[in-house]
């Protein structure tokens, strides 16, 4: 992770409000990214539109620059933000919720505005995970007044976000997002657990050039059915470590023992 950002990041609680990754940092993060077909199509079209910006402006068609991603943990939402920054060759700003959210009245809304203003001034991908923490519906909320203030500020920031940057948000709780915030996004992406094709492809990338017994990849794909991308990565890495300790090739046995030790939450 590089800290060579030219403009000082806004701070709160004495800490920078975001972690700064250069495009080069992002490229290292996405070496083994696999998209489900629908999401790959959405991303490719999004990038094509940005590359044809002048043409769309000529026809007075707005350029999309706000993406919301929703689905279970470990399914690739954060990696997509890294991928987008790498493809656009701009930095990624990963917002730190622990600094944005403040107990003092009005501070959270002020912090939200500061980070958006920074992104408007410096081309980047601004990424906010656990988006529901600041975009939660204003209905039936215990902290209605403070939450309304934060959501209203967020709505203003989204409306004013006409710049060379891209805003990406991710949530596991899309049903809790305020409806007005939801409508501000021009691109929406649904993430789910890997299907057979993406699971096979991801395991192939995870194993890479590591020596393996014949049939290991196929058996691993069967054993890891129902696992998220994040869980598969940890299990295969654990299996590789076992193989290295033994001085052997990777086998289905290593995958099996690693799966039992890791105990992922498997979706039926």
PDB file of C-alpha atoms in Angstrom:
ATOM      1  CA  UNK A   1       0.000   0.000   0.000  1.00  0.00           C
ATOM      2  CA  UNK A   2       1.457   3.328  -1.045  1.00  0.00           C
ATOM      3  CA  UNK A   3       1.140   6.551   0.883  1.00  0.00           C
ATOM      4  CA  UNK A   4       2.519   8.728  -1.897  1.00  0.00           C
ATOM      5  CA  UNK A   5      -0.672  10.712  -2.356  1.00  0.00           C
ATOM      6  CA  UNK A   6      -0.050  14.314  -3.359  1.00  0.00           C
ATOM      7  CA  UNK A   7      -2.971  15.854  -1.468  1.00  0.00           C
ATOM      8  CA  UNK A   8      -3.347  15.227   2.225  1.00  0.00           C
ATOM      9  CA  UNK A   9      -6.335  13.031   2.995  1.00  0.00           C
ATOM     10  CA  UNK A  10      -8.997  14.556   5.264  1.00  0.00           C
ATOM     11  CA  UNK A  11      -8.706  13.500   8.883  1.00  0.00           C
ATOM     12  CA  UNK A  12     -11.077  12.750  11.752  1.00  0.00           C
ATOM     13  CA  UNK A  13     -10.282  11.567  15.271  1.00  0.00           C
ATOM     14  CA  UNK A  14      -6.655  12.343  14.414  1.00  0.00           C
ATOM     15  CA  UNK A  15      -6.635   9.683  11.660  1.00  0.00           C
ATOM     16  CA  UNK A  16      -6.917   9.790   7.890  1.00  0.00           C
ATOM     17  CA  UNK A  17     -10.480   8.997   6.791  1.00  0.00           C
ATOM     18  CA  UNK A  18      -9.407   6.584   4.063  1.00  0.00           C
ATOM     19  CA  UNK A  19      -6.636   4.188   3.163  1.00  0.00           C
ATOM     20  CA  UNK A  20      -4.944   5.219  -0.079  1.00  0.00           C
ATOM     21  CA  UNK A  21      -3.938   2.613  -2.686  1.00  0.00           C
ATOM     22  CA  UNK A  22      -2.194   3.498  -5.938  1.00  0.00           C
ATOM     23  CA  UNK A  23      -3.315   1.863  -9.187  1.00  0.00           C
ATOM     24  CA  UNK A  24      -0.172  -0.307  -8.924  1.00  0.00           C
ATOM     25  CA  UNK A  25      -1.207  -1.413  -5.421  1.00  0.00           C
ATOM     26  CA  UNK A  26      -4.641  -2.304  -6.808  1.00  0.00           C
ATOM     27  CA  UNK A  27      -3.152  -4.369  -9.656  1.00  0.00           C
ATOM     28  CA  UNK A  28      -1.416  -6.596  -7.102  1.00  0.00           C
ATOM     29  CA  UNK A  29      -4.722  -7.127  -5.284  1.00  0.00           C
ATOM     30  CA  UNK A  30      -6.675  -8.325  -8.336  1.00  0.00           C
ATOM     31  CA  UNK A  31      -4.330 -10.899  -9.843  1.00  0.00           C
ATOM     32  CA  UNK A  32      -6.846 -13.673  -9.154  1.00  0.00           C
ATOM     33  CA  UNK A  33     -10.205 -11.970  -9.493  1.00  0.00           C
ATOM     34  CA  UNK A  34     -13.112 -13.883 -11.080  1.00  0.00           C
ATOM     35  CA  UNK A  35     -16.451 -12.266 -11.949  1.00  0.00           C
ATOM     36  CA  UNK A  36     -19.776 -13.924 -12.453  1.00  0.00           C
ATOM     37  CA  UNK A  37     -20.852 -13.366 -16.053  1.00  0.00           C
ATOM     38  CA  UNK A  38     -23.559 -10.753 -15.388  1.00  0.00           C
ATOM     39  CA  UNK A  39     -21.259  -8.612 -13.267  1.00  0.00           C
ATOM     40  CA  UNK A  40     -18.426  -8.862 -15.784  1.00  0.00           C
ATOM     41  CA  UNK A  41     -20.785  -7.553 -18.463  1.00  0.00           C
ATOM     42  CA  UNK A  42     -21.835  -4.623 -16.254  1.00  0.00           C
ATOM     43  CA  UNK A  43     -18.226  -3.717 -15.427  1.00  0.00           C
ATOM     44  CA  UNK A  44     -17.049  -3.976 -19.024  1.00  0.00           C
ATOM     45  CA  UNK A  45     -19.870  -1.717 -20.223  1.00  0.00           C
ATOM     46  CA  UNK A  46     -19.191   0.756 -17.415  1.00  0.00           C
ATOM     47  CA  UNK A  47     -15.522   0.985 -18.433  1.00  0.00           C
ATOM     48  CA  UNK A  48     -16.381   1.321 -22.121  1.00  0.00           C
ATOM     49  CA  UNK A  49     -18.710   4.232 -21.373  1.00  0.00           C
ATOM     50  CA  UNK A  50     -16.008   6.017 -19.360  1.00  0.00           C
ATOM     51  CA  UNK A  51     -13.569   5.516 -22.241  1.00  0.00           C
ATOM     52  CA  UNK A  52     -16.135   7.075 -24.628  1.00  0.00           C
ATOM     53  CA  UNK A  53     -16.892  10.026 -22.355  1.00  0.00           C
ATOM     54  CA  UNK A  54     -16.671  12.649 -25.112  1.00  0.00           C
ATOM     55  CA  UNK A  55     -19.107  10.735 -27.319  1.00  0.00           C
ATOM     56  CA  UNK A  56     -21.705  10.477 -24.560  1.00  0.00           C
ATOM     57  CA  UNK A  57     -21.322  14.147 -23.683  1.00  0.00           C
ATOM     58  CA  UNK A  58     -21.829  14.996 -27.356  1.00  0.00           C
ATOM     59  CA  UNK A  59     -25.233  13.279 -27.182  1.00  0.00           C
ATOM     60  CA  UNK A  60     -25.992  14.829 -23.762  1.00  0.00           C
ATOM     61  CA  UNK A  61     -26.160  11.374 -22.126  1.00  0.00           C
ATOM     62  CA  UNK A  62     -24.944  11.396 -18.487  1.00  0.00           C
ATOM     63  CA  UNK A  63     -21.830   9.390 -17.639  1.00  0.00           C
ATOM     64  CA  UNK A  64     -22.354   6.815 -14.859  1.00  0.00           C
ATOM     65  CA  UNK A  65     -20.033   7.192 -11.880  1.00  0.00           C
ATOM     66  CA  UNK A  66     -21.856   5.601  -8.937  1.00  0.00           C
ATOM     67  CA  UNK A  67     -21.989   1.839  -8.320  1.00  0.00           C
ATOM     68  CA  UNK A  68     -23.666   0.016  -5.461  1.00  0.00           C
ATOM     69  CA  UNK A  69     -22.790  -3.645  -4.871  1.00  0.00           C
ATOM     70  CA  UNK A  70     -24.812  -5.920  -2.650  1.00  0.00           C
ATOM     71  CA  UNK A  71     -24.638  -9.570  -1.582  1.00  0.00           C
ATOM     72  CA  UNK A  72     -23.110 -11.913   1.019  1.00  0.00           C
ATOM     73  CA  UNK A  73     -19.638 -11.340   2.516  1.00  0.00           C
ATOM     74  CA  UNK A  74     -16.637 -12.734   0.667  1.00  0.00           C
ATOM     75  CA  UNK A  75     -18.190 -12.663  -2.807  1.00  0.00           C
ATOM     76  CA  UNK A  76     -15.886 -10.092  -4.408  1.00  0.00           C
ATOM     77  CA  UNK A  77     -17.387  -6.662  -3.766  1.00  0.00           C
ATOM     78  CA  UNK A  78     -14.247  -5.097  -2.322  1.00  0.00           C
ATOM     79  CA  UNK A  79     -12.042  -6.686  -4.983  1.00  0.00           C
ATOM     80  CA  UNK A  80     -14.280  -5.147  -7.647  1.00  0.00           C
ATOM     81  CA  UNK A  81     -13.411  -1.683  -6.316  1.00  0.00           C
ATOM     82  CA  UNK A  82      -9.706  -2.524  -6.521  1.00  0.00           C
ATOM     83  CA  UNK A  83     -10.242  -3.834 -10.060  1.00  0.00           C
ATOM     84  CA  UNK A  84     -12.052  -0.680 -11.130  1.00  0.00           C
ATOM     85  CA  UNK A  85      -9.244   1.548  -9.827  1.00  0.00           C
ATOM     86  CA  UNK A  86      -6.634  -0.608 -11.561  1.00  0.00           C
ATOM     87  CA  UNK A  87      -8.537  -0.518 -14.864  1.00  0.00           C
ATOM     88  CA  UNK A  88      -9.026   3.259 -14.689  1.00  0.00           C
ATOM     89  CA  UNK A  89      -5.418   3.781 -13.557  1.00  0.00           C
ATOM     90  CA  UNK A  90      -6.460   5.940 -10.624  1.00  0.00           C
ATOM     91  CA  UNK A  91      -5.963   5.562  -6.855  1.00  0.00           C
ATOM     92  CA  UNK A  92      -8.461   3.747  -4.648  1.00  0.00           C
ATOM     93  CA  UNK A  93      -9.613   5.454  -1.466  1.00  0.00           C
ATOM     94  CA  UNK A  94     -10.980   2.858   0.925  1.00  0.00           C
ATOM     95  CA  UNK A  95     -13.042   4.799   3.459  1.00  0.00           C
ATOM     96  CA  UNK A  96     -12.473   3.950   7.120  1.00  0.00           C
ATOM     97  CA  UNK A  97     -15.854   3.828   8.837  1.00  0.00           C
ATOM     98  CA  UNK A  98     -14.233   3.961  12.271  1.00  0.00           C
ATOM     99  CA  UNK A  99     -13.060   7.495  11.490  1.00  0.00           C
ATOM    100  CA  UNK A 100     -16.098   8.695   9.523  1.00  0.00           C
ATOM    101  CA  UNK A 101     -18.696   7.803  12.162  1.00  0.00           C
ATOM    102  CA  UNK A 102     -18.536  10.100  15.176  1.00  0.00           C
ATOM    103  CA  UNK A 103     -20.517  10.206  18.410  1.00  0.00           C
ATOM    104  CA  UNK A 104     -20.694  14.020  18.425  1.00  0.00           C
ATOM    105  CA  UNK A 105     -23.811  15.479  16.871  1.00  0.00           C
ATOM    106  CA  UNK A 106     -23.258  16.525  13.273  1.00  0.00           C
ATOM    107  CA  UNK A 107     -19.666  15.256  12.993  1.00  0.00           C
ATOM    108  CA  UNK A 108     -20.521  12.178  10.923  1.00  0.00           C
ATOM    109  CA  UNK A 109     -22.339  14.240   8.301  1.00  0.00           C
ATOM    110  CA  UNK A 110     -19.434  16.692   8.184  1.00  0.00           C
ATOM    111  CA  UNK A 111     -16.943  13.847   7.701  1.00  0.00           C
ATOM    112  CA  UNK A 112     -19.014  12.369   4.862  1.00  0.00           C
ATOM    113  CA  UNK A 113     -18.933  15.704   3.057  1.00  0.00           C
ATOM    114  CA  UNK A 114     -15.164  16.071   3.560  1.00  0.00           C
ATOM    115  CA  UNK A 115     -14.322  12.705   1.982  1.00  0.00           C
ATOM    116  CA  UNK A 116     -16.613  13.357  -0.992  1.00  0.00           C
ATOM    117  CA  UNK A 117     -15.090  16.799  -1.525  1.00  0.00           C
ATOM    118  CA  UNK A 118     -11.639  15.233  -1.574  1.00  0.00           C
ATOM    119  CA  UNK A 119     -12.733  12.669  -4.180  1.00  0.00           C
ATOM    120  CA  UNK A 120     -14.267  15.404  -6.344  1.00  0.00           C
ATOM    121  CA  UNK A 121     -10.964  17.298  -6.337  1.00  0.00           C
ATOM    122  CA  UNK A 122      -8.677  14.292  -6.960  1.00  0.00           C
ATOM    123  CA  UNK A 123      -9.667  11.645  -9.564  1.00  0.00           C
ATOM    124  CA  UNK A 124      -9.988   8.299  -7.816  1.00  0.00           C
ATOM    125  CA  UNK A 125     -12.291   5.417  -6.979  1.00  0.00           C
ATOM    126  CA  UNK A 126     -13.902   6.263  -3.634  1.00  0.00           C
ATOM    127  CA  UNK A 127     -15.016   3.023  -1.977  1.00  0.00           C
ATOM    128  CA  UNK A 128     -17.214   2.706   1.074  1.00  0.00           C
ATOM    129  CA  UNK A 129     -17.835  -0.775   2.463  1.00  0.00           C
ATOM    130  CA  UNK A 130     -20.652  -1.538   4.926  1.00  0.00           C
ATOM    131  CA  UNK A 131     -22.490   1.330   3.263  1.00  0.00           C
ATOM    132  CA  UNK A 132     -25.621   0.694   5.317  1.00  0.00           C
ATOM    133  CA  UNK A 133     -23.791   2.157   8.353  1.00  0.00           C
ATOM    134  CA  UNK A 134     -24.295   5.688   6.962  1.00  0.00           C
ATOM    135  CA  UNK A 135     -27.064   5.141   4.390  1.00  0.00           C
ATOM    136  CA  UNK A 136     -29.574   3.336   6.583  1.00  0.00           C
ATOM    137  CA  UNK A 137     -33.235   4.094   6.046  1.00  0.00           C
ATOM    138  CA  UNK A 138     -34.548   7.088   7.941  1.00  0.00           C
ATOM    139  CA  UNK A 139     -37.719   5.165   8.791  1.00  0.00           C
ATOM    140  CA  UNK A 140     -38.071   3.367  12.121  1.00  0.00           C
ATOM    141  CA  UNK A 141     -34.590   4.321  13.302  1.00  0.00           C
ATOM    142  CA  UNK A 142     -33.697   4.859  16.958  1.00  0.00           C
ATOM    143  CA  UNK A 143     -31.471   7.808  16.066  1.00  0.00           C
ATOM    144  CA  UNK A 144     -33.844   9.396  13.562  1.00  0.00           C
ATOM    145  CA  UNK A 145     -32.606  12.983  13.734  1.00  0.00           C
ATOM    146  CA  UNK A 146     -28.891  12.233  13.543  1.00  0.00           C
ATOM    147  CA  UNK A 147     -29.379   9.533  10.894  1.00  0.00           C
ATOM    148  CA  UNK A 148     -31.584  11.857   8.849  1.00  0.00           C
ATOM    149  CA  UNK A 149     -28.821  14.485   8.967  1.00  0.00           C
ATOM    150  CA  UNK A 150     -26.221  11.974   7.728  1.00  0.00           C
ATOM    151  CA  UNK A 151     -28.469  10.578   4.988  1.00  0.00           C
ATOM    152  CA  UNK A 152     -29.486  14.061   3.820  1.00  0.00           C
ATOM    153  CA  UNK A 153     -25.812  15.054   3.565  1.00  0.00           C
ATOM    154  CA  UNK A 154     -25.041  11.838   1.715  1.00  0.00           C
ATOM    155  CA  UNK A 155     -27.847  12.533  -0.767  1.00  0.00           C
ATOM    156  CA  UNK A 156     -26.458  16.004  -1.416  1.00  0.00           C
ATOM    157  CA  UNK A 157     -22.965  14.597  -1.928  1.00  0.00           C
ATOM    158  CA  UNK A 158     -24.237  11.995  -4.388  1.00  0.00           C
ATOM    159  CA  UNK A 159     -26.234  14.623  -6.307  1.00  0.00           C
ATOM    160  CA  UNK A 160     -23.175  16.880  -6.511  1.00  0.00           C
ATOM    161  CA  UNK A 161     -20.755  14.089  -7.456  1.00  0.00           C
ATOM    162  CA  UNK A 162     -20.183  15.251 -11.017  1.00  0.00           C
ATOM    163  CA  UNK A 163     -16.470  14.774 -11.507  1.00  0.00           C
ATOM    164  CA  UNK A 164     -13.796  12.454 -12.873  1.00  0.00           C
ATOM    165  CA  UNK A 165     -14.000  10.096  -9.900  1.00  0.00           C
ATOM    166  CA  UNK A 166     -16.119   6.994  -9.350  1.00  0.00           C
ATOM    167  CA  UNK A 167     -18.007   6.260  -6.130  1.00  0.00           C
ATOM    168  CA  UNK A 168     -18.507   2.607  -5.205  1.00  0.00           C
ATOM    169  CA  UNK A 169     -20.432   1.338  -2.194  1.00  0.00           C
ATOM    170  CA  UNK A 170     -20.924  -2.193  -0.879  1.00  0.00           C
ATOM    171  CA  UNK A 171     -23.412  -3.652   1.565  1.00  0.00           C
ATOM    172  CA  UNK A 172     -24.625  -7.010   2.823  1.00  0.00           C
ATOM    173  CA  UNK A 173     -27.872  -5.396   3.996  1.00  0.00           C
ATOM    174  CA  UNK A 174     -29.336  -3.737   0.921  1.00  0.00           C
ATOM    175  CA  UNK A 175     -32.858  -3.859   2.334  1.00  0.00           C
ATOM    176  CA  UNK A 176     -31.755  -1.427   5.069  1.00  0.00           C
ATOM    177  CA  UNK A 177     -30.552   1.275   2.667  1.00  0.00           C
ATOM    178  CA  UNK A 178     -32.628   4.433   2.461  1.00  0.00           C
ATOM    179  CA  UNK A 179     -34.742   4.335  -0.713  1.00  0.00           C
ATOM    180  CA  UNK A 180     -33.660   7.831  -1.757  1.00  0.00           C
ATOM    181  CA  UNK A 181     -29.999   6.824  -1.527  1.00  0.00           C
ATOM    182  CA  UNK A 182     -30.684   3.649  -3.503  1.00  0.00           C
ATOM    183  CA  UNK A 183     -32.188   5.695  -6.351  1.00  0.00           C
ATOM    184  CA  UNK A 184     -29.049   7.846  -6.643  1.00  0.00           C
ATOM    185  CA  UNK A 185     -26.976   4.959  -8.027  1.00  0.00           C
ATOM    186  CA  UNK A 186     -26.857   4.605 -11.801  1.00  0.00           C
ATOM    187  CA  UNK A 187     -25.268   1.125 -11.631  1.00  0.00           C
ATOM    188  CA  UNK A 188     -26.320  -1.730  -9.344  1.00  0.00           C
ATOM    189  CA  UNK A 189     -24.540  -5.083  -9.065  1.00  0.00           C
ATOM    190  CA  UNK A 190     -25.772  -8.206  -7.286  1.00  0.00           C
ATOM    191  CA  UNK A 191     -23.193 -10.586  -5.818  1.00  0.00           C
ATOM    192  CA  UNK A 192     -23.875 -14.200  -4.946  1.00  0.00           C
ATOM    193  CA  UNK A 193     -21.984 -17.321  -3.976  1.00  0.00           C
ATOM    194  CA  UNK A 194     -19.770 -18.714  -6.767  1.00  0.00           C
ATOM    195  CA  UNK A 195     -21.482 -20.984  -9.286  1.00  0.00           C
ATOM    196  CA  UNK A 196     -19.770 -24.082 -10.713  1.00  0.00           C
ATOM    197  CA  UNK A 197     -17.990 -22.197 -13.509  1.00  0.00           C
ATOM    198  CA  UNK A 198     -16.605 -19.378 -11.356  1.00  0.00           C
ATOM    199  CA  UNK A 199     -15.654 -21.776  -8.553  1.00  0.00           C
ATOM    200  CA  UNK A 200     -13.644 -23.949 -10.961  1.00  0.00           C
ATOM    201  CA  UNK A 201     -11.950 -20.922 -12.507  1.00  0.00           C
ATOM    202  CA  UNK A 202     -11.088 -19.404  -9.142  1.00  0.00           C
ATOM    203  CA  UNK A 203      -9.612 -22.626  -7.772  1.00  0.00           C
ATOM    204  CA  UNK A 204      -7.520 -22.949 -10.942  1.00  0.00           C
ATOM    205  CA  UNK A 205      -6.158 -19.444 -10.365  1.00  0.00           C
ATOM    206  CA  UNK A 206      -5.562 -20.086  -6.653  1.00  0.00           C
ATOM    207  CA  UNK A 207      -3.566 -23.252  -7.299  1.00  0.00           C
ATOM    208  CA  UNK A 208      -1.688 -21.606 -10.161  1.00  0.00           C
ATOM    209  CA  UNK A 209       1.689 -23.197 -10.909  1.00  0.00           C
ATOM    210  CA  UNK A 210       1.808 -25.038  -7.591  1.00  0.00           C
ATOM    211  CA  UNK A 211       2.487 -28.745  -8.186  1.00  0.00           C
ATOM    212  CA  UNK A 212      -0.629 -30.882  -7.749  1.00  0.00           C
ATOM    213  CA  UNK A 213      -1.680 -34.484  -8.066  1.00  0.00           C
ATOM    214  CA  UNK A 214      -3.872 -35.283 -11.030  1.00  0.00           C
ATOM    215  CA  UNK A 215      -7.516 -34.544 -10.317  1.00  0.00           C
ATOM    216  CA  UNK A 216      -6.817 -32.277  -7.317  1.00  0.00           C
ATOM    217  CA  UNK A 217      -8.418 -29.205  -8.873  1.00  0.00           C
ATOM    218  CA  UNK A 218     -11.595 -31.072  -9.773  1.00  0.00           C
ATOM    219  CA  UNK A 219     -11.858 -32.644  -6.314  1.00  0.00           C
ATOM    220  CA  UNK A 220     -11.212 -29.277  -4.664  1.00  0.00           C
ATOM    221  CA  UNK A 221     -14.056 -27.734  -6.692  1.00  0.00           C
ATOM    222  CA  UNK A 222     -16.406 -30.443  -5.417  1.00  0.00           C
ATOM    223  CA  UNK A 223     -15.240 -30.151  -1.806  1.00  0.00           C
ATOM    224  CA  UNK A 224     -15.513 -26.348  -1.736  1.00  0.00           C
ATOM    225  CA  UNK A 225     -18.992 -26.084  -3.209  1.00  0.00           C
ATOM    226  CA  UNK A 226     -20.988 -23.512  -1.243  1.00  0.00           C
ATOM    227  CA  UNK A 227     -17.896 -21.589  -0.096  1.00  0.00           C
ATOM    228  CA  UNK A 228     -17.385 -17.907  -0.823  1.00  0.00           C
ATOM    229  CA  UNK A 229     -14.399 -16.668  -2.826  1.00  0.00           C
ATOM    230  CA  UNK A 230     -12.797 -15.433   0.400  1.00  0.00           C
ATOM    231  CA  UNK A 231     -13.231 -18.819   2.103  1.00  0.00           C
ATOM    232  CA  UNK A 232     -11.851 -20.706  -0.905  1.00  0.00           C
ATOM    233  CA  UNK A 233      -8.771 -18.510  -0.924  1.00  0.00           C
ATOM    234  CA  UNK A 234      -8.028 -19.185   2.743  1.00  0.00           C
ATOM    235  CA  UNK A 235      -8.622 -22.936   2.410  1.00  0.00           C
ATOM    236  CA  UNK A 236      -6.412 -23.342  -0.665  1.00  0.00           C
ATOM    237  CA  UNK A 237      -3.643 -21.262   0.939  1.00  0.00           C
ATOM    238  CA  UNK A 238      -3.860 -23.419   4.068  1.00  0.00           C
ATOM    239  CA  UNK A 239      -3.677 -26.552   1.885  1.00  0.00           C
ATOM    240  CA  UNK A 240      -0.603 -25.203   0.078  1.00  0.00           C
ATOM    241  CA  UNK A 241       1.112 -24.622   3.424  1.00  0.00           C
ATOM    242  CA  UNK A 242       0.429 -28.218   4.417  1.00  0.00           C
ATOM    243  CA  UNK A 243       1.896 -29.449   1.130  1.00  0.00           C
ATOM    244  CA  UNK A 244       5.010 -27.296   1.596  1.00  0.00           C
ATOM    245  CA  UNK A 245       5.518 -28.592   5.159  1.00  0.00           C
ATOM    246  CA  UNK A 246       5.300 -32.165   3.852  1.00  0.00           C
ATOM    247  CA  UNK A 247       7.469 -31.398   0.836  1.00  0.00           C
ATOM    248  CA  UNK A 248       4.818 -32.846  -1.431  1.00  0.00           C
ATOM    249  CA  UNK A 249       2.501 -31.856  -4.247  1.00  0.00           C
ATOM    250  CA  UNK A 250      -0.911 -30.427  -3.433  1.00  0.00           C
ATOM    251  CA  UNK A 251      -3.534 -33.138  -3.047  1.00  0.00           C
ATOM    252  CA  UNK A 252      -7.251 -33.401  -2.391  1.00  0.00           C
ATOM    253  CA  UNK A 253      -6.306 -34.657   1.087  1.00  0.00           C
ATOM    254  CA  UNK A 254      -4.688 -31.289   1.848  1.00  0.00           C
ATOM    255  CA  UNK A 255      -7.824 -29.505   0.672  1.00  0.00           C
ATOM    256  CA  UNK A 256     -10.045 -31.785   2.739  1.00  0.00           C
ATOM    257  CA  UNK A 257      -8.079 -31.294   5.970  1.00  0.00           C
ATOM    258  CA  UNK A 258      -7.852 -27.537   5.400  1.00  0.00           C
ATOM    259  CA  UNK A 259     -11.610 -27.344   4.845  1.00  0.00           C
ATOM    260  CA  UNK A 260     -12.230 -29.200   8.121  1.00  0.00           C
ATOM    261  CA  UNK A 261      -9.854 -26.907  10.024  1.00  0.00           C
ATOM    262  CA  UNK A 262     -11.110 -23.645   8.524  1.00  0.00           C
ATOM    263  CA  UNK A 263     -14.801 -24.446   9.059  1.00  0.00           C
ATOM    264  CA  UNK A 264     -16.332 -21.956   6.597  1.00  0.00           C
ATOM    265  CA  UNK A 265     -19.957 -20.933   6.728  1.00  0.00           C
ATOM    266  CA  UNK A 266     -21.167 -22.910   3.716  1.00  0.00           C
ATOM    267  CA  UNK A 267     -24.297 -21.779   1.897  1.00  0.00           C
ATOM    268  CA  UNK A 268     -26.653 -24.585   0.985  1.00  0.00           C
TER     269      UNK A 268
END
